[in-house]
Coordinates of N, CA and C in Angstrom, one line a residue:
X1 N 0.9 -1.0 0.0 CA -0.1 0.0 -0.1 C 0.6 1.5 -0.2
X2 N 0.7 2.2 -0.7 CA 1.2 3.6 -0.7 C 1.2 4.2 0.6
X3 N 2.2 4.6 1.1 CA 2.5 5.0 2.7 C 1.9 6.3 2.4
X4 N 0.9 6.4 3.8 CA 0.2 7.7 3.9 C 1.2 8.8 4.5
X5 N 1.0 9.9 3.8 CA 1.8 11.2 4.5 C 1.4 11.7 5.8
X6 N 2.3 11.9 6.6 CA 2.4 12.3 7.9 C 2.3 14.1 7.7
X7 N 1.0 14.7 8.5 CA 0.7 15.9 8.8 C 1.0 16.3 10.2
X8 N 1.6 17.5 10.1 CA 2.0 18.4 11.3 C 1.2 19.7 11.4
X9 N 1.3 20.0 12.7 CA 0.5 21.6 12.8 C 1.3 22.6 13.3
X10 N 1.2 23.7 12.6 CA 2.3 24.8 13.0 C 1.0 26.2 13.7
X11 N 1.4 26.6 15.1 CA 1.1 27.7 15.4 C 1.9 28.4 16.3
X12 N 2.1 29.7 15.3 CA 3.0 30.8 16.0 C 2.3 32.2 15.7
X13 N 3.1 33.0 16.0 CA 2.8 34.5 15.7 C 3.9 35.4 16.2
X14 N 3.7 37.0 16.2 CA 4.4 37.9 16.6 C 3.7 37.9 18.3
X15 N 5.0 37.9 19.4 CA 4.7 38.1 20.8 C 5.7 38.6 21.3
X16 N 5.3 39.7 22.2 CA 6.4 40.1 23.3 C 7.0 39.5 24.0
X17 N 6.0 38.4 24.5 CA 6.7 37.2 25.4 C 6.1 37.4 26.7
X18 N 5.2 38.5 26.7 CA 4.3 38.5 27.9 C 3.5 37.6 28.1
X19 N 2.3 37.3 27.2 CA 1.5 36.1 27.9 C 1.7 35.1 26.6
X20 N 2.7 34.9 25.5 CA 2.9 34.2 24.8 C 1.7 33.1 24.2
X21 N 1.5 33.3 23.3 CA 1.8 34.4 22.2 C 0.4 35.1 22.2
X22 N -0.6 34.8 22.6 CA -2.2 35.5 22.4 C -2.5 37.1 23.2
X23 N -2.7 38.0 22.7 CA -3.1 38.9 23.0 C -2.4 39.6 23.6
X24 N -1.3 40.2 23.6 CA -0.3 40.5 24.5 C 0.5 41.7 23.8
X25 N 0.1 42.4 23.0 CA 0.4 43.7 22.8 C -0.8 44.7 22.7
X26 N -0.7 45.9 23.3 CA -1.5 46.8 23.4 C -1.5 48.0 22.5
X27 N -2.1 48.4 21.6 CA -2.3 49.4 20.8 C -3.3 50.4 20.9
X28 N -3.0 51.6 20.7 CA -4.2 52.6 20.7 C -4.5 53.3 19.4
X29 N -6.1 53.0 19.4 CA -6.6 53.5 18.0 C -7.6 54.6 18.1
X30 N -7.4 55.6 17.3 CA -8.2 56.8 17.3 C -8.9 57.4 16.0
X31 N -9.8 56.9 15.8 CA -10.3 57.3 14.5 C -10.2 58.9 14.3
X32 N -10.0 59.5 15.1 CA -10.0 61.1 14.9 C -8.7 61.5 14.8
X33 N -7.7 60.8 15.6 CA -6.0 61.2 15.2 C -5.8 59.5 15.0
X34 N -5.6 59.1 13.9 CA -5.3 57.8 13.6 C -3.6 57.5 13.6
X35 N -3.2 56.6 13.8 CA -2.1 55.8 14.1 C -1.8 54.7 13.5
X36 N -0.7 54.5 12.8 CA -0.6 53.4 12.0 C 0.7 52.6 12.8
X37 N 0.8 51.2 13.0 CA 2.1 50.7 13.8 C 2.8 49.6 13.1
X38 N 3.8 49.4 13.3 CA 4.5 48.2 12.5 C 4.9 47.3 13.8
X39 N 4.6 45.7 13.6 CA 5.2 45.1 14.9 C 5.7 43.6 14.0
X40 N 7.0 43.2 14.5 CA 7.5 42.3 13.6 C 8.2 41.3 14.6
X41 N 8.5 40.1 14.1 CA 9.7 39.3 15.2 C 9.9 38.2 14.4
X42 N 11.4 37.6 14.9 CA 12.0 37.1 13.6 C 12.0 35.2 14.4
X43 N 12.0 34.5 13.6 CA 11.9 33.1 14.2 C 13.2 32.4 13.0
X44 N 13.3 30.8 13.5 CA 13.9 30.2 12.9 C 13.3 28.8 12.8
X45 N 13.0 28.1 11.5 CA 12.5 27.0 11.5 C 13.4 25.6 11.9
X46 N 12.8 25.3 12.8 CA 13.3 23.6 13.7 C 13.2 22.6 12.8
X47 N 13.0 22.5 11.5 CA 12.6 21.1 10.8 C 12.6 21.5 9.3
X48 N 13.1 20.7 8.5 CA 12.8 20.7 7.2 C 11.4 20.1 6.6
X49 N 10.6 21.1 6.4 CA 9.2 20.6 6.2 C 8.7 21.6 5.0
X50 N 7.6 21.1 4.5 CA 6.8 21.9 3.4 C 5.4 22.6 4.1
X51 N 5.5 23.7 3.9 CA 4.2 24.4 4.7 C 3.0 24.3 3.4
X52 N 1.6 23.8 3.5 CA 1.0 23.2 2.6 C -0.1 24.2 2.5
X53 N -0.4 24.2 3.8 CA -1.8 25.5 4.1 C -1.4 26.3 5.4
X54 N -1.7 27.6 4.9 CA -1.4 28.6 6.0 C -2.6 29.5 5.9
X55 N -2.8 30.1 7.3 CA -3.8 31.1 7.6 C -3.6 31.8 8.9
X56 N -4.1 33.3 8.8 CA -3.7 34.0 9.8 C -5.2 34.4 10.6
X57 N -4.6 34.9 12.1 CA -5.7 34.8 12.9 C -5.4 36.4 13.8
X58 N -6.0 37.0 13.7 CA -6.1 38.6 14.1 C -7.1 39.2 14.4
X59 N -7.4 40.6 15.0 CA -8.5 41.4 15.1 C -8.6 42.2 13.5
X60 N -9.2 41.9 12.7 CA -9.2 42.5 11.3 C -9.6 43.8 11.4
X61 N -10.2 44.3 12.3 CA -10.5 45.6 12.2 C -9.7 46.8 12.5
X62 N -8.3 46.0 12.8 CA -7.0 46.8 13.0 C -6.1 46.5 12.5
X63 N -5.9 45.5 11.5 CA -5.2 45.3 10.7 C -5.1 45.5 9.2
X64 N -4.0 46.0 8.6 CA -3.9 46.5 7.0 C -3.7 45.2 6.4
X65 N -2.7 44.5 6.9 CA -1.9 43.6 6.1 C -0.7 42.9 7.3
X66 N -0.5 41.2 6.8 CA 0.2 40.6 7.5 C 1.3 40.1 6.4
X67 N 2.6 39.9 6.8 CA 3.1 39.3 6.2 C 4.1 37.9 6.9
X68 N 4.5 37.1 6.0 CA 5.4 36.1 6.6 C 6.5 36.1 5.1
X69 N 7.5 36.4 6.0 CA 9.0 36.6 4.7 C 9.9 35.6 5.1
X70 N 10.6 34.7 3.9 CA 11.6 34.0 4.1 C 13.0 34.7 4.2
X71 N 13.2 35.6 5.2 CA 14.3 36.1 5.5 C 14.5 36.6 6.9
X72 N 15.7 37.1 7.5 CA 15.7 37.2 8.8 C 15.7 38.9 8.9
X73 N 15.3 39.5 9.7 CA 15.4 41.0 10.3 C 16.4 41.4 9.8
X74 N 17.9 41.3 10.1 CA 19.0 41.9 9.7 C 19.2 41.7 8.1
X75 N 18.5 41.0 7.2 CA 18.5 40.9 5.8 C 17.5 42.3 5.4
X76 N 16.4 42.3 6.1 CA 15.5 43.3 5.9 C 16.0 44.8 6.5
X77 N 16.9 44.8 7.2 CA 17.4 45.8 7.6 C 16.1 46.5 8.9
X78 N 15.7 45.5 9.7 CA 14.2 46.2 10.4 C 14.7 47.4 11.6
X79 N 15.7 46.7 12.1 CA 16.3 47.7 13.3 C 16.5 48.9 12.7
X80 N 17.5 48.7 11.6 CA 18.0 50.3 11.1 C 16.9 51.1 10.9
X81 N 15.7 50.5 10.1 CA 14.8 51.3 9.5 C 13.9 51.9 10.5
X82 N 13.3 50.7 11.6 CA 12.5 50.8 12.5 C 12.4 51.3 14.1
X83 N 13.9 50.9 14.2 CA 14.5 50.8 15.8 C 14.0 49.9 16.7
X84 N 13.1 48.9 16.3 CA 13.1 47.8 17.2 C 11.9 47.1 16.8
X85 N 11.4 45.8 17.1 CA 10.3 45.0 17.0 C 8.7 45.8 16.8
X86 N 8.8 46.8 17.5 CA 7.6 47.6 17.6 C 7.8 49.2 17.0
X87 N 7.2 49.6 16.1 CA 7.5 50.9 15.6 C 5.9 51.8 15.6
X88 N 5.8 52.8 16.1 CA 4.8 53.7 16.0 C 5.4 54.7 14.6
X89 N 4.5 53.7 13.5 CA 4.7 54.6 12.1 C 4.6 56.1 12.0
X90 N 3.3 56.3 12.4 CA 2.9 57.8 12.5 C 4.0 58.6 13.2
X91 N 4.6 58.3 14.4 CA 5.4 59.0 15.0 C 6.8 59.2 14.3
X92 N 6.9 58.4 13.5 CA 8.2 58.5 12.4 C 8.1 58.9 11.0
X93 N 6.8 59.8 10.9 CA 6.7 60.2 9.6 C 6.3 59.2 8.4
X94 N 5.9 58.1 9.0 CA 5.7 57.0 8.0 C 4.1 56.6 8.2
X95 N 3.6 55.8 7.1 CA 2.3 55.2 7.2 C 2.6 53.7 7.0
X96 N 1.8 52.5 6.7 CA 1.6 51.6 6.4 C 2.4 51.4 5.2
X97 N 1.9 51.9 4.0 CA 2.3 51.6 2.7 C 3.7 52.0 2.3
X98 N 4.0 53.2 2.9 CA 5.5 53.6 3.1 C 6.6 52.7 3.7
X99 N 6.2 52.1 4.8 CA 6.8 51.5 5.6 C 7.1 50.1 4.5
X100 N 6.0 49.5 4.2 CA 6.2 48.4 3.2 C 7.0 48.6 2.2
X101 N 6.9 49.8 1.5 CA 7.9 50.0 0.1 C 9.5 50.1 0.8
X102 N 9.7 50.2 2.1 CA 10.5 50.4 2.6 C 11.4 48.8 2.3
X103 N 10.5 48.3 3.4 CA 11.1 46.7 3.6 C 11.0 45.9 1.8
X104 N 10.2 46.1 1.4 CA 9.9 45.3 -0.4 C 11.3 45.8 -0.9
X105 N 11.9 47.1 -0.9 CA 13.4 47.4 -1.4 C 14.5 46.7 -0.4
X106 N 14.5 46.5 0.6 CA 15.4 45.8 1.2 C 15.3 44.3 1.2
X107 N 14.1 43.6 0.6 CA 14.0 42.4 0.3 C 14.2 42.0 -1.1
X108 N 14.2 43.1 -1.9 CA 14.9 43.1 -3.4 C 16.2 42.9 -3.3
X109 N 16.9 43.8 -2.4 CA 18.6 43.8 -2.3 C 18.9 42.7 -2.0
X110 N 18.2 42.1 -0.9 CA 18.6 40.5 -0.3 C 18.3 39.6 -1.3
X111 N 17.4 39.6 -2.4 CA 17.2 38.7 -3.3 C 18.7 38.6 -4.4
X112 N 18.8 40.0 -4.6 CA 19.8 40.0 -5.3 C 21.4 39.6 -4.9
X113 N 21.5 39.6 -3.6 CA 22.5 39.1 -2.9 C 22.8 37.7 -2.7
X114 N 21.7 37.2 -3.1 CA 21.6 35.7 -2.3 C 21.7 34.6 -3.5
X115 N 23.1 34.1 -3.3 CA 23.9 33.3 -4.3 C 23.6 32.0 -3.8
X116 N 23.7 31.0 -2.7 CA 23.7 29.8 -2.2 C 22.3 29.8 -1.4
X117 N 21.7 30.5 -1.4 CA 20.3 30.3 -0.4 C 19.6 29.1 -0.5
X118 N 19.2 28.1 0.7 CA 18.5 26.9 0.4 C 17.1 27.7 0.2
X119 N 16.6 28.6 0.6 CA 15.3 29.3 0.6 C 15.6 30.7 0.4
X120 N 15.2 31.0 -0.8 CA 15.5 32.4 -1.1 C 14.7 33.5 -0.6
X121 N 15.2 34.6 -0.2 CA 14.3 35.6 0.4 C 13.3 36.1 -0.2
X122 N 11.9 35.6 0.0 CA 10.5 36.3 -0.6 C 9.5 36.6 0.4
X123 N 8.7 37.3 -0.1 CA 7.4 37.5 0.7 C 6.4 36.0 0.4
X124 N 6.3 35.6 1.6 CA 5.8 33.9 1.0 C 4.1 34.1 1.0
X125 N 3.7 34.6 1.9 CA 2.5 34.7 2.4 C 2.0 36.1 3.0
X126 N 0.7 36.6 2.5 CA -0.2 37.6 2.8 C -1.3 37.4 3.4
X127 N -1.8 38.6 4.2 CA -3.3 38.7 4.6 C -4.2 38.9 3.0
X128 N -5.3 37.9 2.9 CA -6.2 38.2 1.8 C -7.2 39.5 2.2
X129 N -7.0 40.5 1.4 CA -7.9 41.5 1.5 C -9.2 41.5 1.2
X130 N -9.8 40.4 0.7 CA -11.1 40.0 0.6 C -11.4 39.0 1.7
X131 N -11.9 39.9 2.9 CA -12.0 39.1 4.2 C -13.4 39.7 5.0
X132 N -14.0 40.3 4.2 CA -15.2 41.1 4.6 C -16.3 40.7 4.2
X133 N -17.4 40.5 5.3 CA -18.8 40.6 4.4 C -19.9 41.3 5.0
X134 N -21.0 41.4 4.4 CA -21.8 42.7 5.1 C -23.2 41.8 5.0
X135 N -23.7 42.2 6.3 CA -25.2 41.6 6.7 C -25.8 42.9 6.7
X136 N -27.0 42.5 5.7 CA -28.0 43.2 5.3 C -27.7 44.5 4.4
X137 N -28.1 45.5 4.7 CA -28.1 46.6 4.0 C -27.1 47.6 4.4
X138 N -27.1 47.4 5.8 CA -26.5 48.5 6.6 C -25.3 48.8 6.3
X139 N -24.3 49.8 5.9 CA -23.2 50.0 5.3 C -21.9 49.7 6.3
X140 N -22.4 49.6 7.6 CA -21.7 49.9 8.8 C -21.7 48.1 9.3
X141 N -22.4 47.5 8.7 CA -22.4 45.8 9.3 C -21.6 45.0 8.1
X142 N -19.9 45.4 8.9 CA -19.2 44.6 8.2 C -18.7 43.6 9.1
X143 N -18.5 42.3 9.0 CA -18.0 41.3 9.8 C -16.6 40.9 9.2
X144 N -15.4 40.7 9.8 CA -14.3 39.8 9.3 C -14.9 38.2 9.2
X145 N -14.1 37.6 8.2 CA -14.3 36.2 8.0 C -13.3 35.5 7.9
X146 N -13.0 34.1 8.1 CA -12.0 33.0 7.7 C -11.7 33.1 6.4
X147 N -10.9 33.6 5.9 CA -10.5 33.3 4.5 C -9.0 33.2 4.4
X148 N -8.6 31.9 4.2 CA -7.4 31.1 4.0 C -6.4 32.0 2.7
X149 N -5.4 32.6 2.9 CA -4.8 33.5 2.0 C -4.3 32.1 1.3
X150 N -4.2 33.0 -0.6 CA -3.7 31.8 -1.4 C -2.3 31.8 -1.5
X151 N -1.8 31.3 -0.6 CA -0.3 31.1 -0.7 C 0.6 30.0 -1.2
X152 N 1.4 30.0 -2.2 CA 2.4 28.8 -2.5 C 2.7 27.7 -1.3
X153 N 3.0 26.8 -1.8 CA 3.7 25.8 -1.0 C 5.3 26.3 -0.5
X154 N 5.6 26.1 0.8 CA 6.6 26.8 1.1 C 7.5 25.8 1.6
X155 N 8.9 25.7 1.1 CA 9.5 24.3 1.6 C 10.6 25.3 2.3
X156 N 10.6 24.8 3.8 CA 11.4 25.3 4.7 C 12.7 24.7 5.2
X157 N 13.5 25.0 5.6 CA 15.1 24.7 5.7 C 15.4 25.1 7.2
X158 N 15.7 23.7 7.9 CA 15.9 23.8 9.2 C 17.3 24.8 9.5
X159 N 16.7 25.6 10.8 CA 18.0 26.9 10.8 C 17.8 27.9 10.1
X160 N 17.0 27.9 9.0 CA 16.7 29.2 8.2 C 15.8 30.4 8.8
X161 N 16.3 31.5 8.9 CA 15.3 32.6 9.5 C 14.2 32.8 8.5
X162 N 13.0 33.4 9.3 CA 11.9 34.2 8.6 C 11.4 35.3 9.5
X163 N 10.6 36.2 9.0 CA 10.0 37.2 9.6 C 8.4 37.3 9.4
X164 N 8.0 37.5 10.7 CA 6.4 37.6 10.8 C 6.4 39.3 10.9
X165 N 5.4 39.8 9.9 CA 5.3 41.5 10.0 C 3.7 41.6 10.3
X166 N 3.1 42.5 11.2 CA 2.0 43.0 11.3 C 1.9 44.6 10.9
X167 N 0.8 45.2 10.4 CA 1.1 46.1 9.7 C -0.5 46.5 10.4
X168 N -0.5 47.7 11.2 CA -1.8 47.7 12.0 C -2.2 49.5 11.6
X169 N -3.7 49.5 11.5 CA -4.3 50.7 11.1 C -5.7 50.4 11.1
X170 N -6.3 51.4 11.6 CA -7.9 51.1 11.5 C -8.5 50.9 10.1
X171 N -9.3 50.2 10.1 CA -9.9 49.7 8.7 C -11.4 50.3 8.6
X172 N -11.5 50.7 7.4 CA -12.9 51.4 7.0 C -14.4 50.4 7.4
X173 N -13.9 49.0 7.4 CA -14.9 48.0 7.9 C -15.0 48.3 9.3
X174 N -14.3 48.6 9.9 CA -14.2 48.5 11.6 C -15.2 49.3 12.2
X175 N -15.9 48.7 13.4 CA -17.1 49.7 13.9 C -16.2 50.8 14.8
X176 N -15.2 50.5 15.3 CA -14.4 51.8 15.6 C -14.1 53.0 14.9
X177 N -14.1 52.7 13.5 CA -13.7 53.7 12.7 C -15.1 54.5 12.2
X178 N -16.2 53.7 12.2 CA -17.4 54.4 12.1 C -18.2 54.9 13.2
X179 N -17.8 54.7 14.5 CA -18.1 55.1 15.7 C -17.2 56.7 15.8
X180 N -16.0 56.8 15.4 CA -14.9 57.8 15.7 C -14.8 57.7 17.0
X181 N -14.4 57.1 17.5 CA -14.2 56.8 19.1 C -12.4 56.5 19.3
X182 N -12.4 56.7 20.3 CA -10.7 56.2 20.7 C -10.7 55.0 21.5
X183 N -10.1 54.0 21.6 CA -9.6 53.0 22.3 C -8.4 52.4 22.2
X184 N -8.1 51.5 23.3 CA -6.8 50.6 23.3 C -7.0 49.3 23.0
X185 N -6.5 48.5 22.5 CA -7.0 47.3 22.2 C -6.1 46.3 22.2
X186 N -6.1 45.1 22.7 CA -5.2 44.1 22.8 C -5.1 43.5 21.5
X187 N -3.9 43.2 21.0 CA -3.7 42.4 19.4 C -3.1 41.0 19.5
X188 N -3.3 40.8 18.5 CA -2.4 39.4 18.3 C -2.5 39.2 16.7
X189 N -1.1 38.8 16.3 CA -1.0 38.3 15.0 C -0.7 37.0 15.0
X190 N -1.5 35.7 14.7 CA -0.9 34.6 14.7 C -1.0 34.0 13.0
X191 N -0.2 32.9 12.9 CA 0.0 32.1 11.8 C -0.2 31.1 12.2
X192 N -1.0 30.1 11.6 CA -1.4 28.9 11.7 C -1.1 28.1 10.0
X193 N -1.1 26.6 10.3 CA -0.9 26.2 9.2 C -0.9 24.6 9.7
X194 N -0.7 24.0 8.1 CA -0.5 22.4 8.2 C 0.8 22.4 7.1
X195 N 1.8 21.2 7.9 CA 3.2 20.8 7.1 C 3.3 19.5 6.8
X196 N 3.7 19.3 6.0 CA 4.3 17.8 5.7 C 5.8 17.4 5.4
X197 N 6.4 16.3 5.6 CA 7.5 16.1 5.2 C 7.9 16.4 3.6
X198 N 9.2 16.3 3.3 CA 9.4 16.6 2.0 C 9.6 15.2 1.4
X199 N 9.1 14.1 1.8 CA 8.8 12.9 1.3 C 7.9 12.0 2.4
X200 N 7.2 11.3 1.8 CA 6.3 10.5 2.5 C 6.7 9.9 3.9
X201 N 8.4 9.4 3.3 CA 8.8 8.2 4.9 C 9.7 9.4 5.6
X202 N 9.5 10.7 5.7 CA 10.3 11.5 6.3 C 9.4 11.5 7.9
X203 N 10.1 11.1 8.9 CA 9.4 11.9 10.3 C 9.5 13.1 10.4
X204 N 8.3 13.8 11.1 CA 8.4 15.1 11.0 C 7.7 15.6 12.7
X205 N 7.9 16.4 13.3 CA 7.1 16.6 14.9 C 5.8 16.9 14.5
X206 N 4.8 16.4 15.2 CA 3.5 16.7 15.2 C 2.9 18.3 15.4
X207 N 3.9 18.6 15.8 CA 3.6 20.3 16.1 C 4.6 21.3 16.0
X208 N 5.1 22.6 15.4 CA 5.6 23.4 15.7 C 5.0 24.5 16.3
X209 N 5.5 24.8 17.8 CA 4.4 26.2 18.0 C 5.3 27.4 18.5
X210 N 5.1 28.3 18.8 CA 5.7 29.5 19.0 C 7.1 29.6 19.5
X211 N 7.1 28.8 21.0 CA 8.2 28.6 21.7 C 9.4 27.9 21.1
X212 N 9.0 27.2 19.7 CA 10.0 26.3 18.9 C 10.6 27.1 17.6
X213 N 9.9 28.2 17.3 CA 10.4 29.1 16.4 C 10.7 30.4 16.6
X214 N 10.1 31.3 17.7 CA 10.4 32.4 17.7 C 11.5 32.9 18.6
X215 N 12.4 33.6 18.0 CA 13.6 34.2 19.2 C 12.9 34.7 19.9
X216 N 13.6 34.7 21.2 CA 12.9 34.8 22.5 C 11.8 34.5 23.2
X217 N 11.5 33.2 22.7 CA 10.8 32.5 23.0 C 11.3 31.7 24.4
X218 N 10.1 31.1 25.0 CA 10.7 30.3 26.5 C 11.5 29.1 26.4
X219 N 11.7 28.6 25.2 CA 13.0 27.5 24.9 C 13.5 27.9 23.4
X220 N 14.7 27.6 23.2 CA 15.4 28.3 22.0 C 14.8 27.3 21.2
X221 N 14.7 28.0 19.7 CA 14.2 27.7 18.7 C 14.6 26.3 17.8
X222 N 15.5 25.6 18.1 CA 16.5 24.7 17.5 C 16.8 23.7 18.6
X223 N 16.1 23.8 19.7 CA 16.3 22.8 20.6 C 15.7 21.3 20.4
X224 N 16.7 20.2 20.6 CA 16.4 19.2 20.1 C 16.7 18.0 21.5
X225 N 15.8 16.7 21.6 CA 16.3 16.4 22.5 C 17.4 15.9 23.2
X226 N 18.5 15.9 22.7 CA 19.8 15.6 22.7 C 20.4 17.2 23.6
X227 N 19.5 18.2 23.3 CA 20.1 19.3 23.9 C 19.2 19.7 24.9
X228 N 18.5 19.0 25.2 CA 17.4 19.1 26.5 C 16.4 20.3 26.3
X229 N 16.1 20.5 25.0 CA 15.0 21.5 24.7 C 13.7 21.1 25.4
X230 N 12.9 22.4 25.8 CA 11.4 22.0 26.7 C 10.5 21.3 25.8
X231 N 10.6 21.4 24.4 CA 9.8 20.8 23.5 C 10.2 19.7 23.0
X232 N 11.2 19.0 23.7 CA 11.9 17.6 23.2 C 11.0 16.6 22.7
X233 N 9.9 16.4 23.7 CA 8.9 15.1 23.4 C 8.2 15.6 22.0
X234 N 8.2 16.2 21.3 CA 7.5 16.5 20.2 C 8.5 16.0 18.9
X235 N 9.7 15.7 19.3 CA 10.5 15.1 18.0 C 10.8 14.0 18.3
X236 N 10.0 13.0 19.2 CA 10.1 11.6 19.3 C 9.4 11.1 17.9
X237 N 10.2 10.0 17.3 CA 9.7 9.5 16.1 C 8.3 9.0 16.3
X238 N 8.0 8.5 17.3 CA 6.6 7.9 17.7 C 5.7 8.7 17.8
X239 N 5.7 10.1 17.9 CA 4.7 10.9 17.5 C 4.5 11.3 16.1
X240 N 5.3 12.0 15.4 CA 5.5 11.6 14.0 C 4.2 12.7 13.3
X241 N 3.8 13.3 13.5 CA 2.2 14.0 13.0 C 1.1 13.2 13.2
X242 N 0.0 13.5 12.1 CA -1.2 12.8 11.9 C -1.1 12.0 10.6
X243 N -1.6 10.8 10.6 CA -1.9 10.5 9.0 C -3.3 11.0 8.2
X244 N -3.0 11.2 7.4 CA -4.2 11.6 6.2 C -4.3 10.9 4.8

């Protein structure tokens, strides 16, 4: 019989490390005096797998876009451009779109310098802009809905860096924008997904979670059983993902 391919689950996101990784950064939104923000975090892949289905989880009324990039923060010059993983773009005289142009310029430069990259620097996945539906005829009755982005298969290499970026601004479909009020809001920017091995016989961890991937997490992202990593149990061959 043809061997069934094992499937693992990815669950990660941008986190300050305070509540790891859900709803742990607080942003201020004011419809009368709007501010725009960038939050980013770098990680490293702990296994050689193929990401076959990705989807984002966030508060859509406060998010303009989310990016997953196969390049590290240094390659994108994020600290030089923005000063740290959190940036109030408005206070720096920027907005979401000008910040994106700066990052894409650095991504283009990194691509030109990529000679022997196992995983070329690319924008691998972003938020689907068509993620709203209207209930009835009321112009203000917009609701965000699940909409998986149509991202191509992403073959990741153990140890290579990637960066998640969240671009925050009030969306015109959001109730806060419609009411014209000011509010502090707890945010999260999560990336979920499913992955498989590079071939059907390859053993894979059944899950890769925030602590396994993101730099600054509670365990080193490359911890393996022989290194006494916190998540070492996920690497035992008997776990091996789920079969489908």
